[in-house]
CSV table of N, CA, C and O in Angstrom, one decimal:
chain,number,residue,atom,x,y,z
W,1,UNK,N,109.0,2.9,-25.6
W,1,UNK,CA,110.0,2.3,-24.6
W,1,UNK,C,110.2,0.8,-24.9
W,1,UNK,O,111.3,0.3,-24.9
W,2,UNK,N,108.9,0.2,-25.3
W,2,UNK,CA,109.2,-1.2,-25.4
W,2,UNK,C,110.3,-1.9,-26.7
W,2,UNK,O,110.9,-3.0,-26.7
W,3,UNK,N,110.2,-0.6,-27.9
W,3,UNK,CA,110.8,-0.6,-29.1
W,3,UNK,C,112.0,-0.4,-28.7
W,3,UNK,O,113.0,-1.1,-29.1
W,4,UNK,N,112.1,0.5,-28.0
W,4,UNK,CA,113.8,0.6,-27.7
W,4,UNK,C,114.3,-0.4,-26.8
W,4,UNK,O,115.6,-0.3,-26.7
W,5,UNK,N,113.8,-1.4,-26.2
W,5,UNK,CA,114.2,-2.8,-25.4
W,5,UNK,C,114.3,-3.4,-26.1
W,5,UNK,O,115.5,-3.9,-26.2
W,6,UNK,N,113.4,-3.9,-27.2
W,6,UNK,CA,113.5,-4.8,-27.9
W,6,UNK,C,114.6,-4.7,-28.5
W,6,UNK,O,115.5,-5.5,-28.0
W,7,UNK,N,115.0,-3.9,-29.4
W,7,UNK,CA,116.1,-3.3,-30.0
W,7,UNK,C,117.4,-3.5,-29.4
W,7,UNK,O,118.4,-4.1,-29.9
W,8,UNK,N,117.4,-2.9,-28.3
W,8,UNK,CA,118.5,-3.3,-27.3
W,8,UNK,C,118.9,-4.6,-27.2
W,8,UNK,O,120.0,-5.0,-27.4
W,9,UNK,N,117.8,-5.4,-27.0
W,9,UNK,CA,118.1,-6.8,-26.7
W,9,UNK,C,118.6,-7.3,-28.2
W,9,UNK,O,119.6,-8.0,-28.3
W,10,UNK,N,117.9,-7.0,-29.1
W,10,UNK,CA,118.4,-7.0,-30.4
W,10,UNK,C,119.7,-7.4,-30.4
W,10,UNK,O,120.1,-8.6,-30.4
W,11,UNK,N,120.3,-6.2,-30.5
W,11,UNK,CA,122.0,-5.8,-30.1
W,11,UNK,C,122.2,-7.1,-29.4
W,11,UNK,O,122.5,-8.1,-30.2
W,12,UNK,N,122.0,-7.4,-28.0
W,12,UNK,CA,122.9,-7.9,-27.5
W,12,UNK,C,123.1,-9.1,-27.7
W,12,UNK,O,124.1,-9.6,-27.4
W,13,UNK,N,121.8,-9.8,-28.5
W,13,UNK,CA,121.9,-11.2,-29.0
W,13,UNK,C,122.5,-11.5,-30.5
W,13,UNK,O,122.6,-12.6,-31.0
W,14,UNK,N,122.7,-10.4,-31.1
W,14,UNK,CA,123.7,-10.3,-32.5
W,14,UNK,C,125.2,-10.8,-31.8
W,14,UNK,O,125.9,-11.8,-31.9
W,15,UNK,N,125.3,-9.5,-31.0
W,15,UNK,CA,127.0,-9.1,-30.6
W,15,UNK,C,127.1,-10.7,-29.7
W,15,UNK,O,128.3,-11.0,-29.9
W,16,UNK,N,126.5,-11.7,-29.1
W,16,UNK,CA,126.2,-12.8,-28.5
W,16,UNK,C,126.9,-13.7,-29.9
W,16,UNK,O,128.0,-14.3,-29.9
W,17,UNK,N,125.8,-13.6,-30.9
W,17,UNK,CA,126.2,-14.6,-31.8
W,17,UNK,C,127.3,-14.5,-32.7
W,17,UNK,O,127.8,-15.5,-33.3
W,18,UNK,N,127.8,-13.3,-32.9
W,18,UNK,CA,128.8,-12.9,-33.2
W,18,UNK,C,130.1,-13.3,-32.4
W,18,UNK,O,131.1,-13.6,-33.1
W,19,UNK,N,130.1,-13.1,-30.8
W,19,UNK,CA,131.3,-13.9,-30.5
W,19,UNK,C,131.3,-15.3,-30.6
W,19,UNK,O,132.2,-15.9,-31.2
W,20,UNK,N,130.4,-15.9,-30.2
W,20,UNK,CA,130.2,-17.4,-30.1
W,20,UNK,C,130.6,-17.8,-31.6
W,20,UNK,O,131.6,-18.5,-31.5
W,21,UNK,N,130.1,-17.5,-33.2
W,21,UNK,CA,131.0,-17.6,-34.5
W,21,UNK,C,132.8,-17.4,-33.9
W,21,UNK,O,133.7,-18.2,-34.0
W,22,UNK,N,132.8,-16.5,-33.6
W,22,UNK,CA,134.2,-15.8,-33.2
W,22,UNK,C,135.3,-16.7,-32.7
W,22,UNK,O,136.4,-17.1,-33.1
W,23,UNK,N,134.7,-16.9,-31.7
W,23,UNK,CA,135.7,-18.1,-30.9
W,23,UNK,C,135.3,-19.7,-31.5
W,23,UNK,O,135.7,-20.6,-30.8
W,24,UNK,N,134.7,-19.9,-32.6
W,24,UNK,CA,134.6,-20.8,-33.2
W,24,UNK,C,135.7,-21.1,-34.2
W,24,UNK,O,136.5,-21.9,-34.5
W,25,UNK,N,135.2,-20.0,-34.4
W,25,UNK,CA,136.6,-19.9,-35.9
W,25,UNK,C,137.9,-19.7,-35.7
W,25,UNK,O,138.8,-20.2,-36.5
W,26,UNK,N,138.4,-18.7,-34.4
W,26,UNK,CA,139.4,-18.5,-34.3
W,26,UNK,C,140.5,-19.3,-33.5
W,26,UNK,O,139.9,-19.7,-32.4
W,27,UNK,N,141.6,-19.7,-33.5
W,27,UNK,CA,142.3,-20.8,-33.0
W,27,UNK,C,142.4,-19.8,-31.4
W,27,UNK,O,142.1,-18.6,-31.2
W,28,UNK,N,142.9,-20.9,-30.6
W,28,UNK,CA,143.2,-20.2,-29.0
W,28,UNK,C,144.5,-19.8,-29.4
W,28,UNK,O,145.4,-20.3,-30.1
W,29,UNK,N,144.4,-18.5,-28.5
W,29,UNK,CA,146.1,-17.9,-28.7
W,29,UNK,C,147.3,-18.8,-28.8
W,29,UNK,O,147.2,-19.7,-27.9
W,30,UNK,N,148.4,-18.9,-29.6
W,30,UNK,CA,149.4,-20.2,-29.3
W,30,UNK,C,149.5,-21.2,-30.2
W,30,UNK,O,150.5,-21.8,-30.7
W,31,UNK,N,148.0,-21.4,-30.6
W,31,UNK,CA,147.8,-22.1,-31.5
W,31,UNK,C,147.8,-22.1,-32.9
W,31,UNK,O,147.5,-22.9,-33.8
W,32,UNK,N,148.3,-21.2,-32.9
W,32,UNK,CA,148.0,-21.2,-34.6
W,32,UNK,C,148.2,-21.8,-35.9
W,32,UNK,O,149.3,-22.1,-36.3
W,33,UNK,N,147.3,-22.1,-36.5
W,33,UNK,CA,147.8,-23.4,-37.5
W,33,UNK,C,148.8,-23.0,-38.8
W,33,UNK,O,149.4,-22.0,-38.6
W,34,UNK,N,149.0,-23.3,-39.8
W,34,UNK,CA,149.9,-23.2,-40.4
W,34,UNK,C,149.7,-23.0,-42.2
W,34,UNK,O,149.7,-23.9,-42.9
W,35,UNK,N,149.6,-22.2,-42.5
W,35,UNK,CA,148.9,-21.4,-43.9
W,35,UNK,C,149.4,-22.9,-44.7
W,35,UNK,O,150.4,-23.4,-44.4
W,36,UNK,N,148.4,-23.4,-45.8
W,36,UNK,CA,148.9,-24.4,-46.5
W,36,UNK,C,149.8,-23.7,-47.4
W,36,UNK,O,149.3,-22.7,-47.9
W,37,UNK,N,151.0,-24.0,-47.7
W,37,UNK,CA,151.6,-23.7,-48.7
W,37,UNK,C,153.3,-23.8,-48.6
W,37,UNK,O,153.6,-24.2,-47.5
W,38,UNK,N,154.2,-23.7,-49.3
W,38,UNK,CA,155.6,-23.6,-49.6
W,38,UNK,C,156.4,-23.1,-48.3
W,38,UNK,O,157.2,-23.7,-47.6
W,39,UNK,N,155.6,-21.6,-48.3
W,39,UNK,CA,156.2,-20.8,-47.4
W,39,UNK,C,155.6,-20.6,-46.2
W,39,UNK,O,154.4,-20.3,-46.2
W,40,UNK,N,156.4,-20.7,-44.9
W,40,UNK,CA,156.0,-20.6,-43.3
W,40,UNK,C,155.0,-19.5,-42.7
W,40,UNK,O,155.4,-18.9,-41.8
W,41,UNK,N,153.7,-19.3,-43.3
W,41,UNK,CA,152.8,-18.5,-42.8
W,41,UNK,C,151.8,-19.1,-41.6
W,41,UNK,O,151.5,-20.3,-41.5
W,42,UNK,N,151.3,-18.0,-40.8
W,42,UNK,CA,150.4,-18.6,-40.4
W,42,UNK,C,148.9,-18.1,-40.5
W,42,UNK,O,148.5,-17.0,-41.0
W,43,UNK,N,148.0,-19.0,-40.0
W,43,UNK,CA,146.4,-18.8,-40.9
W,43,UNK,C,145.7,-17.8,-39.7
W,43,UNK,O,145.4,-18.2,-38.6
W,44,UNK,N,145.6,-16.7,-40.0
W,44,UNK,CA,145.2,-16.0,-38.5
W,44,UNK,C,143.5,-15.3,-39.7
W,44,UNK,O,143.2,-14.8,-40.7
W,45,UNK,N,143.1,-16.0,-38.5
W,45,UNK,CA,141.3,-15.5,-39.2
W,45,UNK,C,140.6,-16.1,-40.7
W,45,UNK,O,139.6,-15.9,-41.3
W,46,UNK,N,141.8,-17.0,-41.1
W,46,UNK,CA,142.0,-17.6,-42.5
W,46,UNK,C,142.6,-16.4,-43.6
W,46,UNK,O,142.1,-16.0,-44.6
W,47,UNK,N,143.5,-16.0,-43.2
W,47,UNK,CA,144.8,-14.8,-44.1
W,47,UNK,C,145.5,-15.3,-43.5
W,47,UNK,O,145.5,-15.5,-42.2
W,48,UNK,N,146.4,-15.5,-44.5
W,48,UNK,CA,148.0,-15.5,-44.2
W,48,UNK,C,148.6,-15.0,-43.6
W,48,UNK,O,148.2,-13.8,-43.4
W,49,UNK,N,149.9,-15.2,-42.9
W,49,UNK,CA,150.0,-13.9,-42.0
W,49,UNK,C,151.7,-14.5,-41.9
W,49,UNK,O,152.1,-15.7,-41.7
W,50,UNK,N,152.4,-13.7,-42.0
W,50,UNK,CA,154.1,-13.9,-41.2
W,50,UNK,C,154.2,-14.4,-39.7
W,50,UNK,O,153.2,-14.3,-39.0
W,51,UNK,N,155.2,-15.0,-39.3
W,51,UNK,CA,155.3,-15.8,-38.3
W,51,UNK,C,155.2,-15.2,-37.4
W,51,UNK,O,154.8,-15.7,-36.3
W,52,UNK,N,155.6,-13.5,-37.4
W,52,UNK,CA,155.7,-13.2,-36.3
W,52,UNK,C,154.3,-12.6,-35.7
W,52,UNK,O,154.1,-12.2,-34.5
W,53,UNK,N,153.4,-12.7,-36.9
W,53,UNK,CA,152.1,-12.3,-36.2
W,53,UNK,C,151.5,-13.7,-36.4
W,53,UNK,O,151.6,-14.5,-37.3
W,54,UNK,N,150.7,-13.7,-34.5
W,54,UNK,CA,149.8,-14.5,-33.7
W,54,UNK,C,148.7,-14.0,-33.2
W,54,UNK,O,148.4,-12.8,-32.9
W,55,UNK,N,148.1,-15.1,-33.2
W,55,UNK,CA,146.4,-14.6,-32.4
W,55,UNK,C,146.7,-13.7,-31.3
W,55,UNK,O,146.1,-12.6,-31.1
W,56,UNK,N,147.5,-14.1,-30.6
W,56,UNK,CA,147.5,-13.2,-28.9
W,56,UNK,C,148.1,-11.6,-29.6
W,56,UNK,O,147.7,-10.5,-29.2
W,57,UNK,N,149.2,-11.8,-30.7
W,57,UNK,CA,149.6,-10.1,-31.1
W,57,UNK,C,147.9,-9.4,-31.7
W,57,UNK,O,147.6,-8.2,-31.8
W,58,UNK,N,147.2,-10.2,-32.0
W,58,UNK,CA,146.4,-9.5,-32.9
W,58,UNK,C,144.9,-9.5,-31.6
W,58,UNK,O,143.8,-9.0,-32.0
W,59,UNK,N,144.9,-9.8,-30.7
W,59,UNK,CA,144.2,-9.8,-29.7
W,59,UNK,C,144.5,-8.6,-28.5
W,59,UNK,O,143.7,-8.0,-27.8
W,60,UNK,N,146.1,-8.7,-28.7
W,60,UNK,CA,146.6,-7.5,-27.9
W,60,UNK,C,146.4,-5.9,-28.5
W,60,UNK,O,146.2,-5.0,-27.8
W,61,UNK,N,146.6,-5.8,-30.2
W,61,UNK,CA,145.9,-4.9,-30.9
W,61,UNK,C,144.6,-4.5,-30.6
W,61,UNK,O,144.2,-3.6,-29.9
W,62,UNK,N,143.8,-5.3,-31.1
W,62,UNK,CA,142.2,-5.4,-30.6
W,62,UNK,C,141.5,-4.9,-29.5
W,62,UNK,O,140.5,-4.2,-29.5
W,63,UNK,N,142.4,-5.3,-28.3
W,63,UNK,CA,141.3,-5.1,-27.1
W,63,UNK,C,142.6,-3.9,-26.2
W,63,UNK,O,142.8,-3.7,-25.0
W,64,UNK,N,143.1,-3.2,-27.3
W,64,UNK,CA,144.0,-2.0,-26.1
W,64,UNK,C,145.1,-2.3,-25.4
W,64,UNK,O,145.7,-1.4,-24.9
W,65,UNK,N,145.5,-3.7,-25.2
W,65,UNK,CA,146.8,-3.5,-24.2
W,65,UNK,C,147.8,-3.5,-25.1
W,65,UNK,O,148.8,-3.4,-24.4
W,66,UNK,N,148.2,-3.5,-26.3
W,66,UNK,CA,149.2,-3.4,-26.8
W,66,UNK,C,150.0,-1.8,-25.8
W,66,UNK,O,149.3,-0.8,-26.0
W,67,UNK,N,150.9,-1.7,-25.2
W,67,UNK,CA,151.9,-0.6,-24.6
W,67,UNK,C,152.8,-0.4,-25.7
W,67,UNK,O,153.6,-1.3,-26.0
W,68,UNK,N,152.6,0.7,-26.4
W,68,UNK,CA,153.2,1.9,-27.0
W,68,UNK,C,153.6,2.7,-26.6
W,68,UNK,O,152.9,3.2,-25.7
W,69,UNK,N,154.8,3.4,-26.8
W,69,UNK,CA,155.2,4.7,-26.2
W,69,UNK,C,155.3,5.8,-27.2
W,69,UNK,O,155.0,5.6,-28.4
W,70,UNK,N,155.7,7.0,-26.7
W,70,UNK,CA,155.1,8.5,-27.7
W,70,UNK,C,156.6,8.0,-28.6
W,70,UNK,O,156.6,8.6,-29.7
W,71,UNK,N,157.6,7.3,-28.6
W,71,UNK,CA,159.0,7.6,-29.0
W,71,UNK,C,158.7,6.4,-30.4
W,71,UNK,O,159.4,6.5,-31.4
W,72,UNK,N,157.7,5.4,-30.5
W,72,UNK,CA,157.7,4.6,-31.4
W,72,UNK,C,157.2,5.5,-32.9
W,72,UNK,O,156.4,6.5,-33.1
W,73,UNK,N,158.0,4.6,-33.9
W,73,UNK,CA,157.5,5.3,-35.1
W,73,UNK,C,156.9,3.7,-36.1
W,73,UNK,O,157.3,2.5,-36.1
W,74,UNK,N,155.9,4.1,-36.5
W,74,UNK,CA,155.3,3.2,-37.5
W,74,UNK,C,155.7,3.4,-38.8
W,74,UNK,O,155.8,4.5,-39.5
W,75,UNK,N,156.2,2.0,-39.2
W,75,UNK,CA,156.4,2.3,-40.5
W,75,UNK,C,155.1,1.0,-41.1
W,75,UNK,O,154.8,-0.2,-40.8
W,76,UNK,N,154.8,1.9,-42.0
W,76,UNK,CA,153.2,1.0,-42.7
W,76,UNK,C,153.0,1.4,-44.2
W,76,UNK,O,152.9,2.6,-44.6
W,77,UNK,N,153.0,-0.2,-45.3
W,77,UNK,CA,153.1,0.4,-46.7
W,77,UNK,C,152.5,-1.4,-46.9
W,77,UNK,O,152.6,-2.5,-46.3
W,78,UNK,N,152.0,-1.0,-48.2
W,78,UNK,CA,151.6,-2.1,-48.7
W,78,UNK,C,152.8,-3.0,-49.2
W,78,UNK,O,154.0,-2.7,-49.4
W,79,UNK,N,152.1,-4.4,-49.2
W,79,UNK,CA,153.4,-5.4,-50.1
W,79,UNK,C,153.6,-4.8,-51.3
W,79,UNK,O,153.0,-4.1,-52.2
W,80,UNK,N,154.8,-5.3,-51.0
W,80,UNK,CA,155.5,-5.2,-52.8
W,80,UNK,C,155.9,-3.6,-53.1
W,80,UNK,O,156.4,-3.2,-54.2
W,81,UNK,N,155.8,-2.6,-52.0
W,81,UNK,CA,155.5,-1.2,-51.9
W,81,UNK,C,157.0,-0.4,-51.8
W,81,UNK,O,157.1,0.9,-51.8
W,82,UNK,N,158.0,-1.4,-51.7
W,82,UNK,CA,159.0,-0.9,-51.1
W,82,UNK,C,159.4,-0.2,-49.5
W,82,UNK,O,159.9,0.9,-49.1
W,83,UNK,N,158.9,-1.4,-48.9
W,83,UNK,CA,158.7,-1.6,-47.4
W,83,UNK,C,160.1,-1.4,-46.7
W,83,UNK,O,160.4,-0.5,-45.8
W,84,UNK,N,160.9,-2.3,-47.2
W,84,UNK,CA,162.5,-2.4,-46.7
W,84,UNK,C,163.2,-1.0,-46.8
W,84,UNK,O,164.0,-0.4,-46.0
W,85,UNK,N,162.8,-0.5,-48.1
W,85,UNK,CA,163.3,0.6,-48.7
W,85,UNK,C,163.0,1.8,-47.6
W,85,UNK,O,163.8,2.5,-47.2
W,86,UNK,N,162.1,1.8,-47.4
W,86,UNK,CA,161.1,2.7,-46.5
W,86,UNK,C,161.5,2.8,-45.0
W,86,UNK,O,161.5,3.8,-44.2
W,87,UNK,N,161.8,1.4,-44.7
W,87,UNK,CA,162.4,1.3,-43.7
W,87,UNK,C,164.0,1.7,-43.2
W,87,UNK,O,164.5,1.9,-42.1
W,88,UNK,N,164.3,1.6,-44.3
W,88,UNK,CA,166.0,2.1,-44.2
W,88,UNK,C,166.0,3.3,-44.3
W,88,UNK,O,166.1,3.8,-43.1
W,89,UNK,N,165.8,4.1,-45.1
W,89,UNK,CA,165.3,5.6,-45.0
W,89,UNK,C,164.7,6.5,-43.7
W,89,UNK,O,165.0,7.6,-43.4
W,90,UNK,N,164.0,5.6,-43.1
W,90,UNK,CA,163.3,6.0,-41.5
W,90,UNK,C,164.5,6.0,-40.3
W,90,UNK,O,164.8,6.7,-39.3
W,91,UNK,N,165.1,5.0,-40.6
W,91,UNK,CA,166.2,4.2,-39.5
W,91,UNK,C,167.4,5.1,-39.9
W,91,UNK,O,168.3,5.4,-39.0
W,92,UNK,N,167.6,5.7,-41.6
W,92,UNK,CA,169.0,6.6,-41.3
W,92,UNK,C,168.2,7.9,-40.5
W,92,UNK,O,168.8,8.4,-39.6
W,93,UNK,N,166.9,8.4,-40.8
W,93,UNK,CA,166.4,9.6,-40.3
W,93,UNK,C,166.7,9.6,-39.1
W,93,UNK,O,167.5,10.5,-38.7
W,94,UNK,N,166.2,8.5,-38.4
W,94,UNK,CA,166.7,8.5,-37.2
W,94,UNK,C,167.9,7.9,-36.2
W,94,UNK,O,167.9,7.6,-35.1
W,95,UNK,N,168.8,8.0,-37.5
W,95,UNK,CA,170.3,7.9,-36.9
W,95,UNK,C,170.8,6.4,-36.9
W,95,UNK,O,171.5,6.3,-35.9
W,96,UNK,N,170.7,5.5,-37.3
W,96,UNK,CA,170.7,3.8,-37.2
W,96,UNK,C,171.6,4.0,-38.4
W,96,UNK,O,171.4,4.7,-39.4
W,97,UNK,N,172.7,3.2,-38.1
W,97,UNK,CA,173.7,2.7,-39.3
W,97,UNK,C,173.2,2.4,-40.6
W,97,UNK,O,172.2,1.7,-40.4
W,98,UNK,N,173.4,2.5,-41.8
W,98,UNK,CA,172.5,1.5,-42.8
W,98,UNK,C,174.7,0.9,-42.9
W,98,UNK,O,175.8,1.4,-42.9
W,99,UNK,N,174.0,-0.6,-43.0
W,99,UNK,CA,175.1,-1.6,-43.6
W,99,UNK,C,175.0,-1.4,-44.9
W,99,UNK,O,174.0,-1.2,-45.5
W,100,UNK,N,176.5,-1.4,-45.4
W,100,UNK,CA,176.9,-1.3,-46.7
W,100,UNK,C,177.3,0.5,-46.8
W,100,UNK,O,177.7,1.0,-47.9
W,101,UNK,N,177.1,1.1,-46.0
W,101,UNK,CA,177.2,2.5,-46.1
W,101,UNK,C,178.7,2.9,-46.1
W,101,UNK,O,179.2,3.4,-47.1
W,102,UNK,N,179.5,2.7,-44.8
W,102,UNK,CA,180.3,2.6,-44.4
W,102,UNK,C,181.3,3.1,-45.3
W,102,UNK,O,181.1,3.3,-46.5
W,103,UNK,N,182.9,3.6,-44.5
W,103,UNK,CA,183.9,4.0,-45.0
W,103,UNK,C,184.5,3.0,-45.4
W,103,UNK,O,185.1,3.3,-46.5
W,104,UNK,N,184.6,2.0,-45.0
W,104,UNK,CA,185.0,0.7,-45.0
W,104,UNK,C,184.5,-0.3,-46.2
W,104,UNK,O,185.3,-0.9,-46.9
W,105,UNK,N,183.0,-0.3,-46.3
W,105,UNK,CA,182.7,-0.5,-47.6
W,105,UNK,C,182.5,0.3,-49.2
W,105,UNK,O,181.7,-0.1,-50.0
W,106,UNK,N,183.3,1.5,-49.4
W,106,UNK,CA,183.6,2.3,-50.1
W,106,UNK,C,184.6,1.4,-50.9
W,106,UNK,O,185.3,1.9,-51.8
């Protein structure tokens, strides 16, 4: 019994020092600093990241409140993977105009 306390307490003083690193490192939501470089990234966990992902999007992932509905479709592919491509294909599937299609542009 005493092994299994110990152990327990184990746990809870890792998972302890683990957040305390955590919120050391990580900027407060809002904050986010700015990837050094050319192009407008930002430094989320020290990775680069597109503008439109933020600490609070990546915290709303994390801890469950992200609200999803059954009607959303994910589209997920690596860089360079033909992402756009992938995405246009999804969006005629499901009925969305592709520009440049058109009778008009014929």
């Amino acid at each position: 019994a005493i092994v299994a306390l110990m152990a327990f307490v184990a746990k809870l003083a890792v998972r302890a020092y683990a957040d305390s690193i955590a919120r050391w490192y990580l900027p407060e939501p809002g904050t986010e600093a700015l990837w050094p470089s050319a192009l407008r990234l930002n430094n989320i966990s020290n990775v680069p990241q597109p503008p439109f992902i933020t600490t609070w999007r990546i915290e709303e992932l994390s801890n469950g409140s992200f609200d999803h509905r059954d009607s959303d479709v994910w589209v997920v592919a690596y860089p360079k993977s033909g992402t756009t491509w992938t995405q246009t294909i999804v969006g005629a599937l499901l009925g969305s105009p592709i520009p440049g299609t058109g009778e008009r542009d014929q």
